[in-house]
Coordinates of C-alpha atoms (C1' of nucleotides) in Angstrom, one line a residue:
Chain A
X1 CA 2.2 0.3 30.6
X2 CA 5.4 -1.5 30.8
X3 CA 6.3 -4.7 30.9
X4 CA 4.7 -6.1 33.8
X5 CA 6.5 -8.9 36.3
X6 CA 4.5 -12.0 35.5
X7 CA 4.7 -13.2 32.1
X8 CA 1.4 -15.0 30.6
X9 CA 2.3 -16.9 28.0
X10 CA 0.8 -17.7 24.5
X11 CA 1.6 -20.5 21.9
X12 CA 2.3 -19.2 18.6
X13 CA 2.3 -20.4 15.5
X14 CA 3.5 -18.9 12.1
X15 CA 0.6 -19.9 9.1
X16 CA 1.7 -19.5 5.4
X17 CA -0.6 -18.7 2.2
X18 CA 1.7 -20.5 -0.3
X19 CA 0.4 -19.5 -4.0
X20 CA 1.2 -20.5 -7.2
X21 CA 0.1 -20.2 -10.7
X22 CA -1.0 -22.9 -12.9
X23 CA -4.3 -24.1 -14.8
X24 CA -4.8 -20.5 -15.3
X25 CA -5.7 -20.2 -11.9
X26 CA -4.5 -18.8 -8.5
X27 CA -3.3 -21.8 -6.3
X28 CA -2.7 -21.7 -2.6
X29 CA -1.1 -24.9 -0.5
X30 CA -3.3 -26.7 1.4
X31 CA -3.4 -29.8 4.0
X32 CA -6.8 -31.8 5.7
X33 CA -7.5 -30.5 9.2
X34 CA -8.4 -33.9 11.8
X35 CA -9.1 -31.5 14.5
X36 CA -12.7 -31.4 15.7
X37 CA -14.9 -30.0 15.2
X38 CA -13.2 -28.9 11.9
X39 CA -13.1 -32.5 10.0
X40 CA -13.1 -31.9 6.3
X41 CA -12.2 -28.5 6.5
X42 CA -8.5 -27.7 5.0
X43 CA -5.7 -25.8 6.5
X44 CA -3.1 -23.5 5.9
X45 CA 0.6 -25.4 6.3
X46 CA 2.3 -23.8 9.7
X47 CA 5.0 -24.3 11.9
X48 CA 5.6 -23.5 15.3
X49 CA 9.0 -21.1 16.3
X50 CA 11.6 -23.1 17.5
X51 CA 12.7 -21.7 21.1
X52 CA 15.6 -19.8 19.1
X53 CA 14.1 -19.3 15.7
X54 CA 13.2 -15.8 14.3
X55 CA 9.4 -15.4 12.7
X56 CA 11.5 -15.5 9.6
X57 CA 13.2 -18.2 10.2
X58 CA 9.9 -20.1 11.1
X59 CA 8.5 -19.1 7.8
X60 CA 10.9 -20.3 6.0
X61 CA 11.1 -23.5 7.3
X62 CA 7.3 -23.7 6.6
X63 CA 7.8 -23.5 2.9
X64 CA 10.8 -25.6 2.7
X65 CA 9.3 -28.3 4.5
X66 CA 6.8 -28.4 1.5
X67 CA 8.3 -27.6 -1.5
X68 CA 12.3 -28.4 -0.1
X69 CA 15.2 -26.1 0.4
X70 CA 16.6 -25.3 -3.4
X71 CA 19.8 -25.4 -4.7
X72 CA 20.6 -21.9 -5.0
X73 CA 19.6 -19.1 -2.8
X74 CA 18.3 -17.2 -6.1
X75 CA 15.3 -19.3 -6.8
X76 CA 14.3 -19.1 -3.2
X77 CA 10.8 -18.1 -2.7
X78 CA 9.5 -15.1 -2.0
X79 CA 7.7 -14.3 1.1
X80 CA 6.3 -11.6 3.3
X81 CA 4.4 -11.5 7.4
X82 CA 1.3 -10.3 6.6
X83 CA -0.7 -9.5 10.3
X84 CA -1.1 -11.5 13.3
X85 CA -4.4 -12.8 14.2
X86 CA -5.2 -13.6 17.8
X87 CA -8.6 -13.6 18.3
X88 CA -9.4 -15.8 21.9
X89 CA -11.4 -18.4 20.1
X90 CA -9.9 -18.4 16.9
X91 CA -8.9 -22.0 18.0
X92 CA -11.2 -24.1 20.0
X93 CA -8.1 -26.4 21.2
X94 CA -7.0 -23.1 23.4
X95 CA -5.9 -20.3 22.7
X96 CA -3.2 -19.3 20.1
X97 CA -1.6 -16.4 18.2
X98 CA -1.0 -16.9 14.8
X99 CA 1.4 -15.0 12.5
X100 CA 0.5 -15.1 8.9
X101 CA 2.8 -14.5 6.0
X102 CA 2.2 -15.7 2.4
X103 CA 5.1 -16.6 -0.2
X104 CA 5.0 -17.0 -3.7
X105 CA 6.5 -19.6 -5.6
X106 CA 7.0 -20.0 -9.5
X107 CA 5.3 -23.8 -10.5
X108 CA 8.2 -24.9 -12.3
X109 CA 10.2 -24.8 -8.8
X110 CA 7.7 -27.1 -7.1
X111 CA 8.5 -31.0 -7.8
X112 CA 6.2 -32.8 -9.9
X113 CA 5.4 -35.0 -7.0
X114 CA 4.3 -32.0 -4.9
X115 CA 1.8 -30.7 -8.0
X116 CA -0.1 -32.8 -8.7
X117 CA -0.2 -33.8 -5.1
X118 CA 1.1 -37.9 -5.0
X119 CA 1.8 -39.6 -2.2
X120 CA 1.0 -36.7 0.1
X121 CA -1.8 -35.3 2.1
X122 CA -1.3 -31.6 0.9
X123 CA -3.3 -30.3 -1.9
X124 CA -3.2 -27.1 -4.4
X125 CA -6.5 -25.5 -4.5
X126 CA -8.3 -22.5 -5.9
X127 CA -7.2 -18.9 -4.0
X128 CA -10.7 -17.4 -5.0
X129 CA -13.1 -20.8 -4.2
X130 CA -11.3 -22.3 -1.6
X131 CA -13.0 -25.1 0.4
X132 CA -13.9 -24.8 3.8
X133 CA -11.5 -23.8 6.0
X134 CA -10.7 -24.5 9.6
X135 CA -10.2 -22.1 12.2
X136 CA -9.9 -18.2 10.9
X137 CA -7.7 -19.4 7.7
X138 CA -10.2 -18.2 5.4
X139 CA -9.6 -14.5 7.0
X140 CA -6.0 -15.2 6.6
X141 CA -6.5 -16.4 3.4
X142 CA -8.7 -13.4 2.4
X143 CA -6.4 -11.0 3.9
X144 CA -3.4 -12.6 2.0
X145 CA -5.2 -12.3 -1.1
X146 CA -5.9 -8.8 -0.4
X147 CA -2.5 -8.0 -0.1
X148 CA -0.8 -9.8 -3.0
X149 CA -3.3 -7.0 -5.1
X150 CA -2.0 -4.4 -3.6
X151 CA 1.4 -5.2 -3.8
X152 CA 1.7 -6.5 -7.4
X153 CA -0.2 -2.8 -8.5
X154 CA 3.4 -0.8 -7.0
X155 CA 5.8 -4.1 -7.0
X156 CA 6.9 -6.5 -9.8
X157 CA 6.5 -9.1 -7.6
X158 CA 4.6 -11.3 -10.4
X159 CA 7.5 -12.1 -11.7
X160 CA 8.1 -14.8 -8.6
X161 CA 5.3 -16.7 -9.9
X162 CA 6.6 -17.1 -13.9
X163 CA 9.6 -19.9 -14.5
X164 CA 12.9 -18.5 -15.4
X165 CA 11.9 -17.9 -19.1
X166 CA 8.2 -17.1 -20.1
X167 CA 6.5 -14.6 -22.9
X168 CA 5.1 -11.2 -22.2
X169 CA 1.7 -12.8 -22.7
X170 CA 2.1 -15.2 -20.1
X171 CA 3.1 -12.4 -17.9
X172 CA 0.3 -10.6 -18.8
X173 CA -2.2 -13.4 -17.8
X174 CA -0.4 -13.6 -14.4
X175 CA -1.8 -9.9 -14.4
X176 CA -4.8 -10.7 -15.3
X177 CA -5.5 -13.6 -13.3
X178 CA -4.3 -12.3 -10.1
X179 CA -6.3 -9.1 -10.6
X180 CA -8.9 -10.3 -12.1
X181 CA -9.2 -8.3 -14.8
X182 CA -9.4 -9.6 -18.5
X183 CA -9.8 -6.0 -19.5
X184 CA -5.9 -5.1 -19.6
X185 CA -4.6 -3.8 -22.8
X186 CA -2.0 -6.1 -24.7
X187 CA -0.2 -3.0 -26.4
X188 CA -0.4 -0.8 -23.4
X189 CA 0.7 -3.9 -20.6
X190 CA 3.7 -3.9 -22.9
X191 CA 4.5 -0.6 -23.2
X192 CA 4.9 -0.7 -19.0
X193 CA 6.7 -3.3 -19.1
X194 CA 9.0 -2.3 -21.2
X195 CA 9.4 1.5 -20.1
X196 CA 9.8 -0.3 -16.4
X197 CA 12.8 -1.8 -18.0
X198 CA 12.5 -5.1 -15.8
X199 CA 13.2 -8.0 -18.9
X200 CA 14.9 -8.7 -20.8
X201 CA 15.0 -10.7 -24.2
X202 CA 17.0 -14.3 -23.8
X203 CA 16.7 -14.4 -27.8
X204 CA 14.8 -18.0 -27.6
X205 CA 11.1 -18.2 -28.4
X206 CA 7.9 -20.3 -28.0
X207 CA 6.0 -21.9 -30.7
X208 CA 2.6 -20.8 -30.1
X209 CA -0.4 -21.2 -32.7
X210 CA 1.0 -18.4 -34.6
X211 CA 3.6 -16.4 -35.1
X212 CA 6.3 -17.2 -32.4
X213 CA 6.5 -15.5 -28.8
X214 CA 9.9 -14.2 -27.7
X215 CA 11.2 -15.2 -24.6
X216 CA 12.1 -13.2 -21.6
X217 CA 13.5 -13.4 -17.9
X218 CA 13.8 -10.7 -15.4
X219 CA 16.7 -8.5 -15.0
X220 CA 18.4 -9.2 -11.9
X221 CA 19.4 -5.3 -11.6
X222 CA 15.6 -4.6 -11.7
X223 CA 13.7 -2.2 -9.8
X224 CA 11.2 -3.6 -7.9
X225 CA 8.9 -1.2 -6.0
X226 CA 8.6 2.2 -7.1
X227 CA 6.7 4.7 -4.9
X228 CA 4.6 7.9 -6.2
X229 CA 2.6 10.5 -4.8
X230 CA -0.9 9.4 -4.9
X231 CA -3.2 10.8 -2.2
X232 CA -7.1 9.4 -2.3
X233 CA -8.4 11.1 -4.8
Chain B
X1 CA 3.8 -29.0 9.6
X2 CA 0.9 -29.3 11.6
X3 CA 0.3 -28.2 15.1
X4 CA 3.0 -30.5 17.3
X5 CA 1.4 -31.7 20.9
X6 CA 3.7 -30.0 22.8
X7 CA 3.3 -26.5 23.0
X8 CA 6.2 -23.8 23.4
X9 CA 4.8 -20.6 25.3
X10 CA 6.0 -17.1 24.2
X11 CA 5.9 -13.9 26.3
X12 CA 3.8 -11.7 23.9
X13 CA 3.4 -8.0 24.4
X14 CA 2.0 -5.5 21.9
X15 CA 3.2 -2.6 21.4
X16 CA 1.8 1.0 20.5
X17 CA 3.3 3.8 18.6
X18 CA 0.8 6.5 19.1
X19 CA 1.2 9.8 17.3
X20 CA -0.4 13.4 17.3
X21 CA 0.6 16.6 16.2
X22 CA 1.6 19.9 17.4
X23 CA 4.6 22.2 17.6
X24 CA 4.4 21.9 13.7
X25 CA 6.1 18.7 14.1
X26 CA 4.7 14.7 14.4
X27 CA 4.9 13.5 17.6
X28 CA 5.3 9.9 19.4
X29 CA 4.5 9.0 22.9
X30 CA 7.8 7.6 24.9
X31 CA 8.2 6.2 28.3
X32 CA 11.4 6.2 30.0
X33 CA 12.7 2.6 30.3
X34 CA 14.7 1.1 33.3
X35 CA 15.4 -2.1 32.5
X36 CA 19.4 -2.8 32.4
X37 CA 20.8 -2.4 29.7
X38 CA 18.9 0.6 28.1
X39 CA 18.9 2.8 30.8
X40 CA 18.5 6.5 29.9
X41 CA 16.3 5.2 26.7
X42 CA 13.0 5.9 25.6
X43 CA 10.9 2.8 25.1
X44 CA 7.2 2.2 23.3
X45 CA 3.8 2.0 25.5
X46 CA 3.1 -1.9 25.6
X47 CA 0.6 -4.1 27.3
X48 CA 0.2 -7.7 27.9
X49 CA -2.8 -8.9 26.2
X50 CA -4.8 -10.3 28.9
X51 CA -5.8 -14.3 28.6
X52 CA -9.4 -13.6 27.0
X53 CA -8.4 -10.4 25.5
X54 CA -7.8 -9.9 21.5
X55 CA -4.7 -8.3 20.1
X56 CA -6.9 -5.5 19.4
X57 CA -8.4 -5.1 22.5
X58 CA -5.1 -5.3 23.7
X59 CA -3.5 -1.9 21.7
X60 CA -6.6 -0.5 22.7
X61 CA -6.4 -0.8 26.6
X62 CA -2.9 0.3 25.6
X63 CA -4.0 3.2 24.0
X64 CA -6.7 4.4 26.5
X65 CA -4.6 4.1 29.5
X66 CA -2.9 7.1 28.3
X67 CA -5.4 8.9 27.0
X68 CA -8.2 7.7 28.9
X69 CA -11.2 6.6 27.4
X70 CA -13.6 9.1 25.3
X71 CA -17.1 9.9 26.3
X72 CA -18.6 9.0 23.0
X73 CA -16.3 6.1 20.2
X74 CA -17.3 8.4 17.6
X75 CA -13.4 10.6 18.5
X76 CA -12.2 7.5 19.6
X77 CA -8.4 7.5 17.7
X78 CA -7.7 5.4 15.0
X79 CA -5.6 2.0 15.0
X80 CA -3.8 -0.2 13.1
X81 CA -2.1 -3.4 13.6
X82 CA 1.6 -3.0 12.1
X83 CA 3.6 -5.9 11.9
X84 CA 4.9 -8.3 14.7
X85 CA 8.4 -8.5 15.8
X86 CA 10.1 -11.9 16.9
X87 CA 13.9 -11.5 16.7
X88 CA 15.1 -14.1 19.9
X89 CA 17.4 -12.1 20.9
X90 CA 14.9 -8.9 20.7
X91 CA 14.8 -8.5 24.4
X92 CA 17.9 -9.6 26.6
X93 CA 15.7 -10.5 29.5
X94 CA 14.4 -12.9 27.7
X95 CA 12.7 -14.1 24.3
X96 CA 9.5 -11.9 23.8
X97 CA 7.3 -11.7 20.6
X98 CA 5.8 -7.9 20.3
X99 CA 2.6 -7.4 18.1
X100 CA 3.1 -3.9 16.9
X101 CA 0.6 -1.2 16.8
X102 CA 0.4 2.9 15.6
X103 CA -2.2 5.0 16.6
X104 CA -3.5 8.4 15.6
X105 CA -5.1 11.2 18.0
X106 CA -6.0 14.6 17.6
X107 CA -4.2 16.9 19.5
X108 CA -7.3 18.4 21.3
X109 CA -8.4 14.3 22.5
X110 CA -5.3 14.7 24.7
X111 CA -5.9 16.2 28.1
X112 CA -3.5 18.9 29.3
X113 CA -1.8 17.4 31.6
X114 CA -1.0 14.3 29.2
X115 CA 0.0 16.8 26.6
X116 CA 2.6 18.8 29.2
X117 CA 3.6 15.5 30.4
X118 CA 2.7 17.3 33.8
X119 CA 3.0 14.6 37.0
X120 CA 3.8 11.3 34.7
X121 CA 6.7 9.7 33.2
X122 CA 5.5 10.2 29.7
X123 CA 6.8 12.3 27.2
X124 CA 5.8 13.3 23.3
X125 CA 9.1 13.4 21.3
X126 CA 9.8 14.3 17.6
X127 CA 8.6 11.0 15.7
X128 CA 11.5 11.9 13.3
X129 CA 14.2 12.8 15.7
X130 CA 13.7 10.5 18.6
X131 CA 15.8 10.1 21.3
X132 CA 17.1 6.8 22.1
X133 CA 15.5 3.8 22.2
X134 CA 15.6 0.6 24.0
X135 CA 14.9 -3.1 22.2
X136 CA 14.3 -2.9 19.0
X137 CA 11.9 -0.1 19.5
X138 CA 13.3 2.4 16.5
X139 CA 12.6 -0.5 13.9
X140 CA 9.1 -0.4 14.9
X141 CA 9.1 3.1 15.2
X142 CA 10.6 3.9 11.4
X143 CA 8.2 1.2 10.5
X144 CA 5.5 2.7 11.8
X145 CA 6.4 6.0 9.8
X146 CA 6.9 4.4 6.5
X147 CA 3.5 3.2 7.0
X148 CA 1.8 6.1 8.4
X149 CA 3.7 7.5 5.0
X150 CA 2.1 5.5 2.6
X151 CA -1.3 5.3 4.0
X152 CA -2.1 9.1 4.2
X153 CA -1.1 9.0 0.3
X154 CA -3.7 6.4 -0.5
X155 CA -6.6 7.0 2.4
X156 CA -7.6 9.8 4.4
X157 CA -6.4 9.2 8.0
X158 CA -4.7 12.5 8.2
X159 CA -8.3 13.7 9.5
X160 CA -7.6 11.6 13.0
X161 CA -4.7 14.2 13.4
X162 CA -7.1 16.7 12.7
X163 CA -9.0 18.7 15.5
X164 CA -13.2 18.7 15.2
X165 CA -12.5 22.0 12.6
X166 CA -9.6 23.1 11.1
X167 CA -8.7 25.6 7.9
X168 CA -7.4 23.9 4.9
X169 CA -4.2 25.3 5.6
X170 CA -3.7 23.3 8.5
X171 CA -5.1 20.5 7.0
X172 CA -2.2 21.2 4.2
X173 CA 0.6 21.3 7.2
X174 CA -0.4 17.8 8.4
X175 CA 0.3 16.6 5.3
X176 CA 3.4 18.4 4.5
X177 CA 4.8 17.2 8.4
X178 CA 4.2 14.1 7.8
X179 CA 5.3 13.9 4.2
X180 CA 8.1 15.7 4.8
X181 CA 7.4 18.0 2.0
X182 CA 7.3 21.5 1.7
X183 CA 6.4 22.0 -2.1
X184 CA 2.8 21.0 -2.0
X185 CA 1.0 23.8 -4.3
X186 CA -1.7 25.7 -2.3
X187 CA -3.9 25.7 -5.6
X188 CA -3.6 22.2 -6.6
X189 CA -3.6 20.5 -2.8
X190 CA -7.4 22.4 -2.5
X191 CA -8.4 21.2 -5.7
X192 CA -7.8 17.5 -4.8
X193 CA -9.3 18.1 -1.3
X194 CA -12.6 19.3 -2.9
X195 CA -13.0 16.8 -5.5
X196 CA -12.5 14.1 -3.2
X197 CA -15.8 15.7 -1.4
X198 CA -14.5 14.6 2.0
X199 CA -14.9 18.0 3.6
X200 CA -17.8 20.4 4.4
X201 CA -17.6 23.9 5.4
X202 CA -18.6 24.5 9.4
X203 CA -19.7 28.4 8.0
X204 CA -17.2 29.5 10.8
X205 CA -14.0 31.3 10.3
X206 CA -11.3 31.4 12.3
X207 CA -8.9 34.6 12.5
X208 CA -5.4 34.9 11.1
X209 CA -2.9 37.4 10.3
X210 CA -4.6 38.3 6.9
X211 CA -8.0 37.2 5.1
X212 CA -9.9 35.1 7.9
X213 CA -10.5 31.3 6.7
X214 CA -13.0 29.0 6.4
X215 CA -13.1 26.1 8.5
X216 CA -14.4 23.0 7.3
X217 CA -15.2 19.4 9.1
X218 CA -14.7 15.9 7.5
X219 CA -17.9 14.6 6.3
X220 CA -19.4 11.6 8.2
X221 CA -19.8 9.9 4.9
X222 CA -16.8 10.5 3.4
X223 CA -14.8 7.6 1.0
X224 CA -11.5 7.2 3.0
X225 CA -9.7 4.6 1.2
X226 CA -9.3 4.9 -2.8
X227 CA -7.7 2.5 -5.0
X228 CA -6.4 2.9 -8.4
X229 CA -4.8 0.6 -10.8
X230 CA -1.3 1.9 -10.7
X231 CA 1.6 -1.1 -11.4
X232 CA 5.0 -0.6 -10.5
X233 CA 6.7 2.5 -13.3
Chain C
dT1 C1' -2.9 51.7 1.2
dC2 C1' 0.0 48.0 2.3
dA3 C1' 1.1 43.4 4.2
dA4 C1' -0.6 38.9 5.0
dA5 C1' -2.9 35.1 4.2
dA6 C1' -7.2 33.0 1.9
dG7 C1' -8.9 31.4 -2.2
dT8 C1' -9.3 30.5 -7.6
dG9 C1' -8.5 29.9 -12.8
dT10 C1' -5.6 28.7 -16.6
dT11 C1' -2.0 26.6 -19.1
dC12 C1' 1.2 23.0 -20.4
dA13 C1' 3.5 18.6 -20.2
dG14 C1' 3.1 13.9 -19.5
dC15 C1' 0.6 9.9 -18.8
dT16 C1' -3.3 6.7 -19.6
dT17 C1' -6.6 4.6 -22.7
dA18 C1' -8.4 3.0 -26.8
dC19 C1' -7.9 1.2 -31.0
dA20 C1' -6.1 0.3 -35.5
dC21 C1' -2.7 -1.7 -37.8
dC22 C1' 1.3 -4.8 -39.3
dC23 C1' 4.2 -9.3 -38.8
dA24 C1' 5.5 -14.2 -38.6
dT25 C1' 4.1 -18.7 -38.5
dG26 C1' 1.4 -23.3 -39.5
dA27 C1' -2.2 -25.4 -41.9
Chain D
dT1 C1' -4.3 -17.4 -48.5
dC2 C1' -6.3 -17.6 -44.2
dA3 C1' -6.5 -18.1 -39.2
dT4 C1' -3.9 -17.3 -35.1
dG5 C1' -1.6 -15.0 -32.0
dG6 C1' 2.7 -11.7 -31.5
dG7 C1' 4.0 -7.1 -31.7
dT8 C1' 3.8 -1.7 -32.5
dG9 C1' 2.3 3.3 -33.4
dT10 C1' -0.7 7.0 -32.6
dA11 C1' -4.4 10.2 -31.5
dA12 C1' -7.8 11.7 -27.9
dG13 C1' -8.5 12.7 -23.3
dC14 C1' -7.5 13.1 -18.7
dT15 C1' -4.4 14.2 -14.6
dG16 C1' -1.1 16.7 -12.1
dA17 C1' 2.4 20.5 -11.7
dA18 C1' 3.3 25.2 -12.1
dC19 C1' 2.1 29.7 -11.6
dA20 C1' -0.3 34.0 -11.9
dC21 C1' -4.1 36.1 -10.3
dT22 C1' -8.1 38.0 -7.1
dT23 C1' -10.2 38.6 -2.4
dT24 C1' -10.7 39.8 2.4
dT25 C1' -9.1 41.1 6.5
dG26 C1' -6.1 44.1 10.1
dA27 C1' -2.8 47.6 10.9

DNA sequence: TCAAAAGTGTTCAGCTTACACCCATGA
DNA sequence: TCATGGGTGTAAGCTGAACACTTTTGA
């Protein structure tokens, strides 16, 4: 009932889902797992808390240890704990509880050595056909995935996976690539978007193959998550 | 970046905010804590989890040592893994991590003398007006409401707070508790109810002040989680 | 016959959806 | 002048909010 006098204790690790968008396709961070008997299975990236390091903290220091600490605060990436998993044999090795979050980082903050993957054992791979993974990471992964859908339907957290500047098309296929939905309407996406009053115009614009896109960033003064009454029905 | 060959141990304990309702009010089980410097607070149930036990199996052994285990899983309460808490400094005895937990049970699972809080230390206090509480227990706790929150709006788990039959009325009142909302419209609240088709009538009526009133059951079959496209405006 | 509470139908505003249309550019 | 993609207006249909109404019981 309450804490008890002897203390079992547990190692933990903190395991992050890092997605990005590019190839018109979902992309989460990935290393090679050695460990038997998991050998050619991939990994999520994870760190262990240091003795006086919040979950946070850890988390954190998982992302900037791949993708480096930026210059300003601002373009830091976002990211959420998503649910723990400590299932007894989730790791043959001995037992382990894991906390999961995922982040979201916009491509153009990634260097180009860490894209395309040179010179480095981590790799970018397809969120919705991963390949195999070791331990429970494909739970993780599926749960992570589960979760960014929910959350970009009430948040306008998409807009941590565009670069600073990008057309309302290109927004929209974030939409649409995340959801999975080719289906969304071009006149109505905009008409949300621009009732949620989240952009703005920067007055610069894209040469596409036709007419010319205007370009727009997010307005820092933005409301990001809006609640309504739903119910189930 | 990958798992490091020494291993730092954690204390882990999870948590359970377990709630039910009666009194016309949403209610939280409490334990009075000892432990210097909280005491005179209120803490959380918690359990180790055991060295072959999952987190799950944890909060439920949590949950069942209060209110004992049921004869038959089908009224077994509802639970659902919250978030995990990992501030160092969370516990001044010492760093802990605490997996959190909330739990629902219908006020007629509870035996009497759990209810009265006759011959044990426990207590059921308002989930909204709590008394004090030690660690970092009223985080979890207003977590645990914002969630409860959202997820009644979206699914039907108000039914767990819900004896075997009830009146729509009452069903109306959980909602309204835990929403915090008195302006629900009679009308439009049984319309929704009967669309979503998640009720049956029982044929039996139960007496009131005025027109008796049906009492109904939640179907067996019942869709209890619906999702609609719904962005952020 | 009146108070109290159950239970229902109808209207109106606002939002979502579908779709048609115009605009600006390069070839 | 045509193809391509950007950008907008509007009508139909659905949903939710508000509210007035009827029904059934006990006193």
């Amino acid at each position: 009932m309450t804490h008890s006098a002897t203390s079992p204790c547990f190692p933990v690790t903190v395991e992050t889902a890092i997605f990005t968008l590019f190839q018109r396709d979902l992309k989460v961070c990935l290393f090679p797992c050695n460990q038997p008997p998991f050998e050619g299975s991939w990994m999520l990236p994870s760190v262990m808390p240091a003795e006086t390091e919040s979950l946070d903290d850890a988390a954190q220091r998982c992302i900037f240890s791949i993708i480096g600490a930026g210059s300003d605060s601002e373009s830091d990436p976002f990211f959420q704990q998503l649910y723990s998993f400590g299932a007894p044999d989730r790791d043959p090795r001995g037992r382990t509880i894991s906390i999961a979050y995922f982040a979201l980082v916009a491509k153009d903050r990634l260097p180009e050595h860490i894209l395309d993957g040179t010179n480095a054992p981590l790799a970018w791979h397809s969120a919705y056909r991963p390949p195999p993974l070791a331990f429970d990471h494909s739970e993780i992964l599926s749960y992570a995935l589960t979760r960014l859908r929910y959350k970009i339907e009430y948040s306008a957290v998409a807009f941590q996976l565009m670069p600073e500047e990008f057309t309302l098309r290109e927004l929209q296929d974030a939409y649409m690539i995340i959801l999975n939905d080719q289906k969304l309407d071009k006149a109505n996406f905009r008409k949300k978007i621009r009732e949620a009053n989240i952009v703005e115009p920067s007055n610069r614009f894209r040469e596409t193959g036709g007419r010319p896109a205007s370009l727009f960033r997010f307005r820092k003064d933005a409301k990001l998550e809006i609640k309504t009454r739903r119910f189930f029905p």
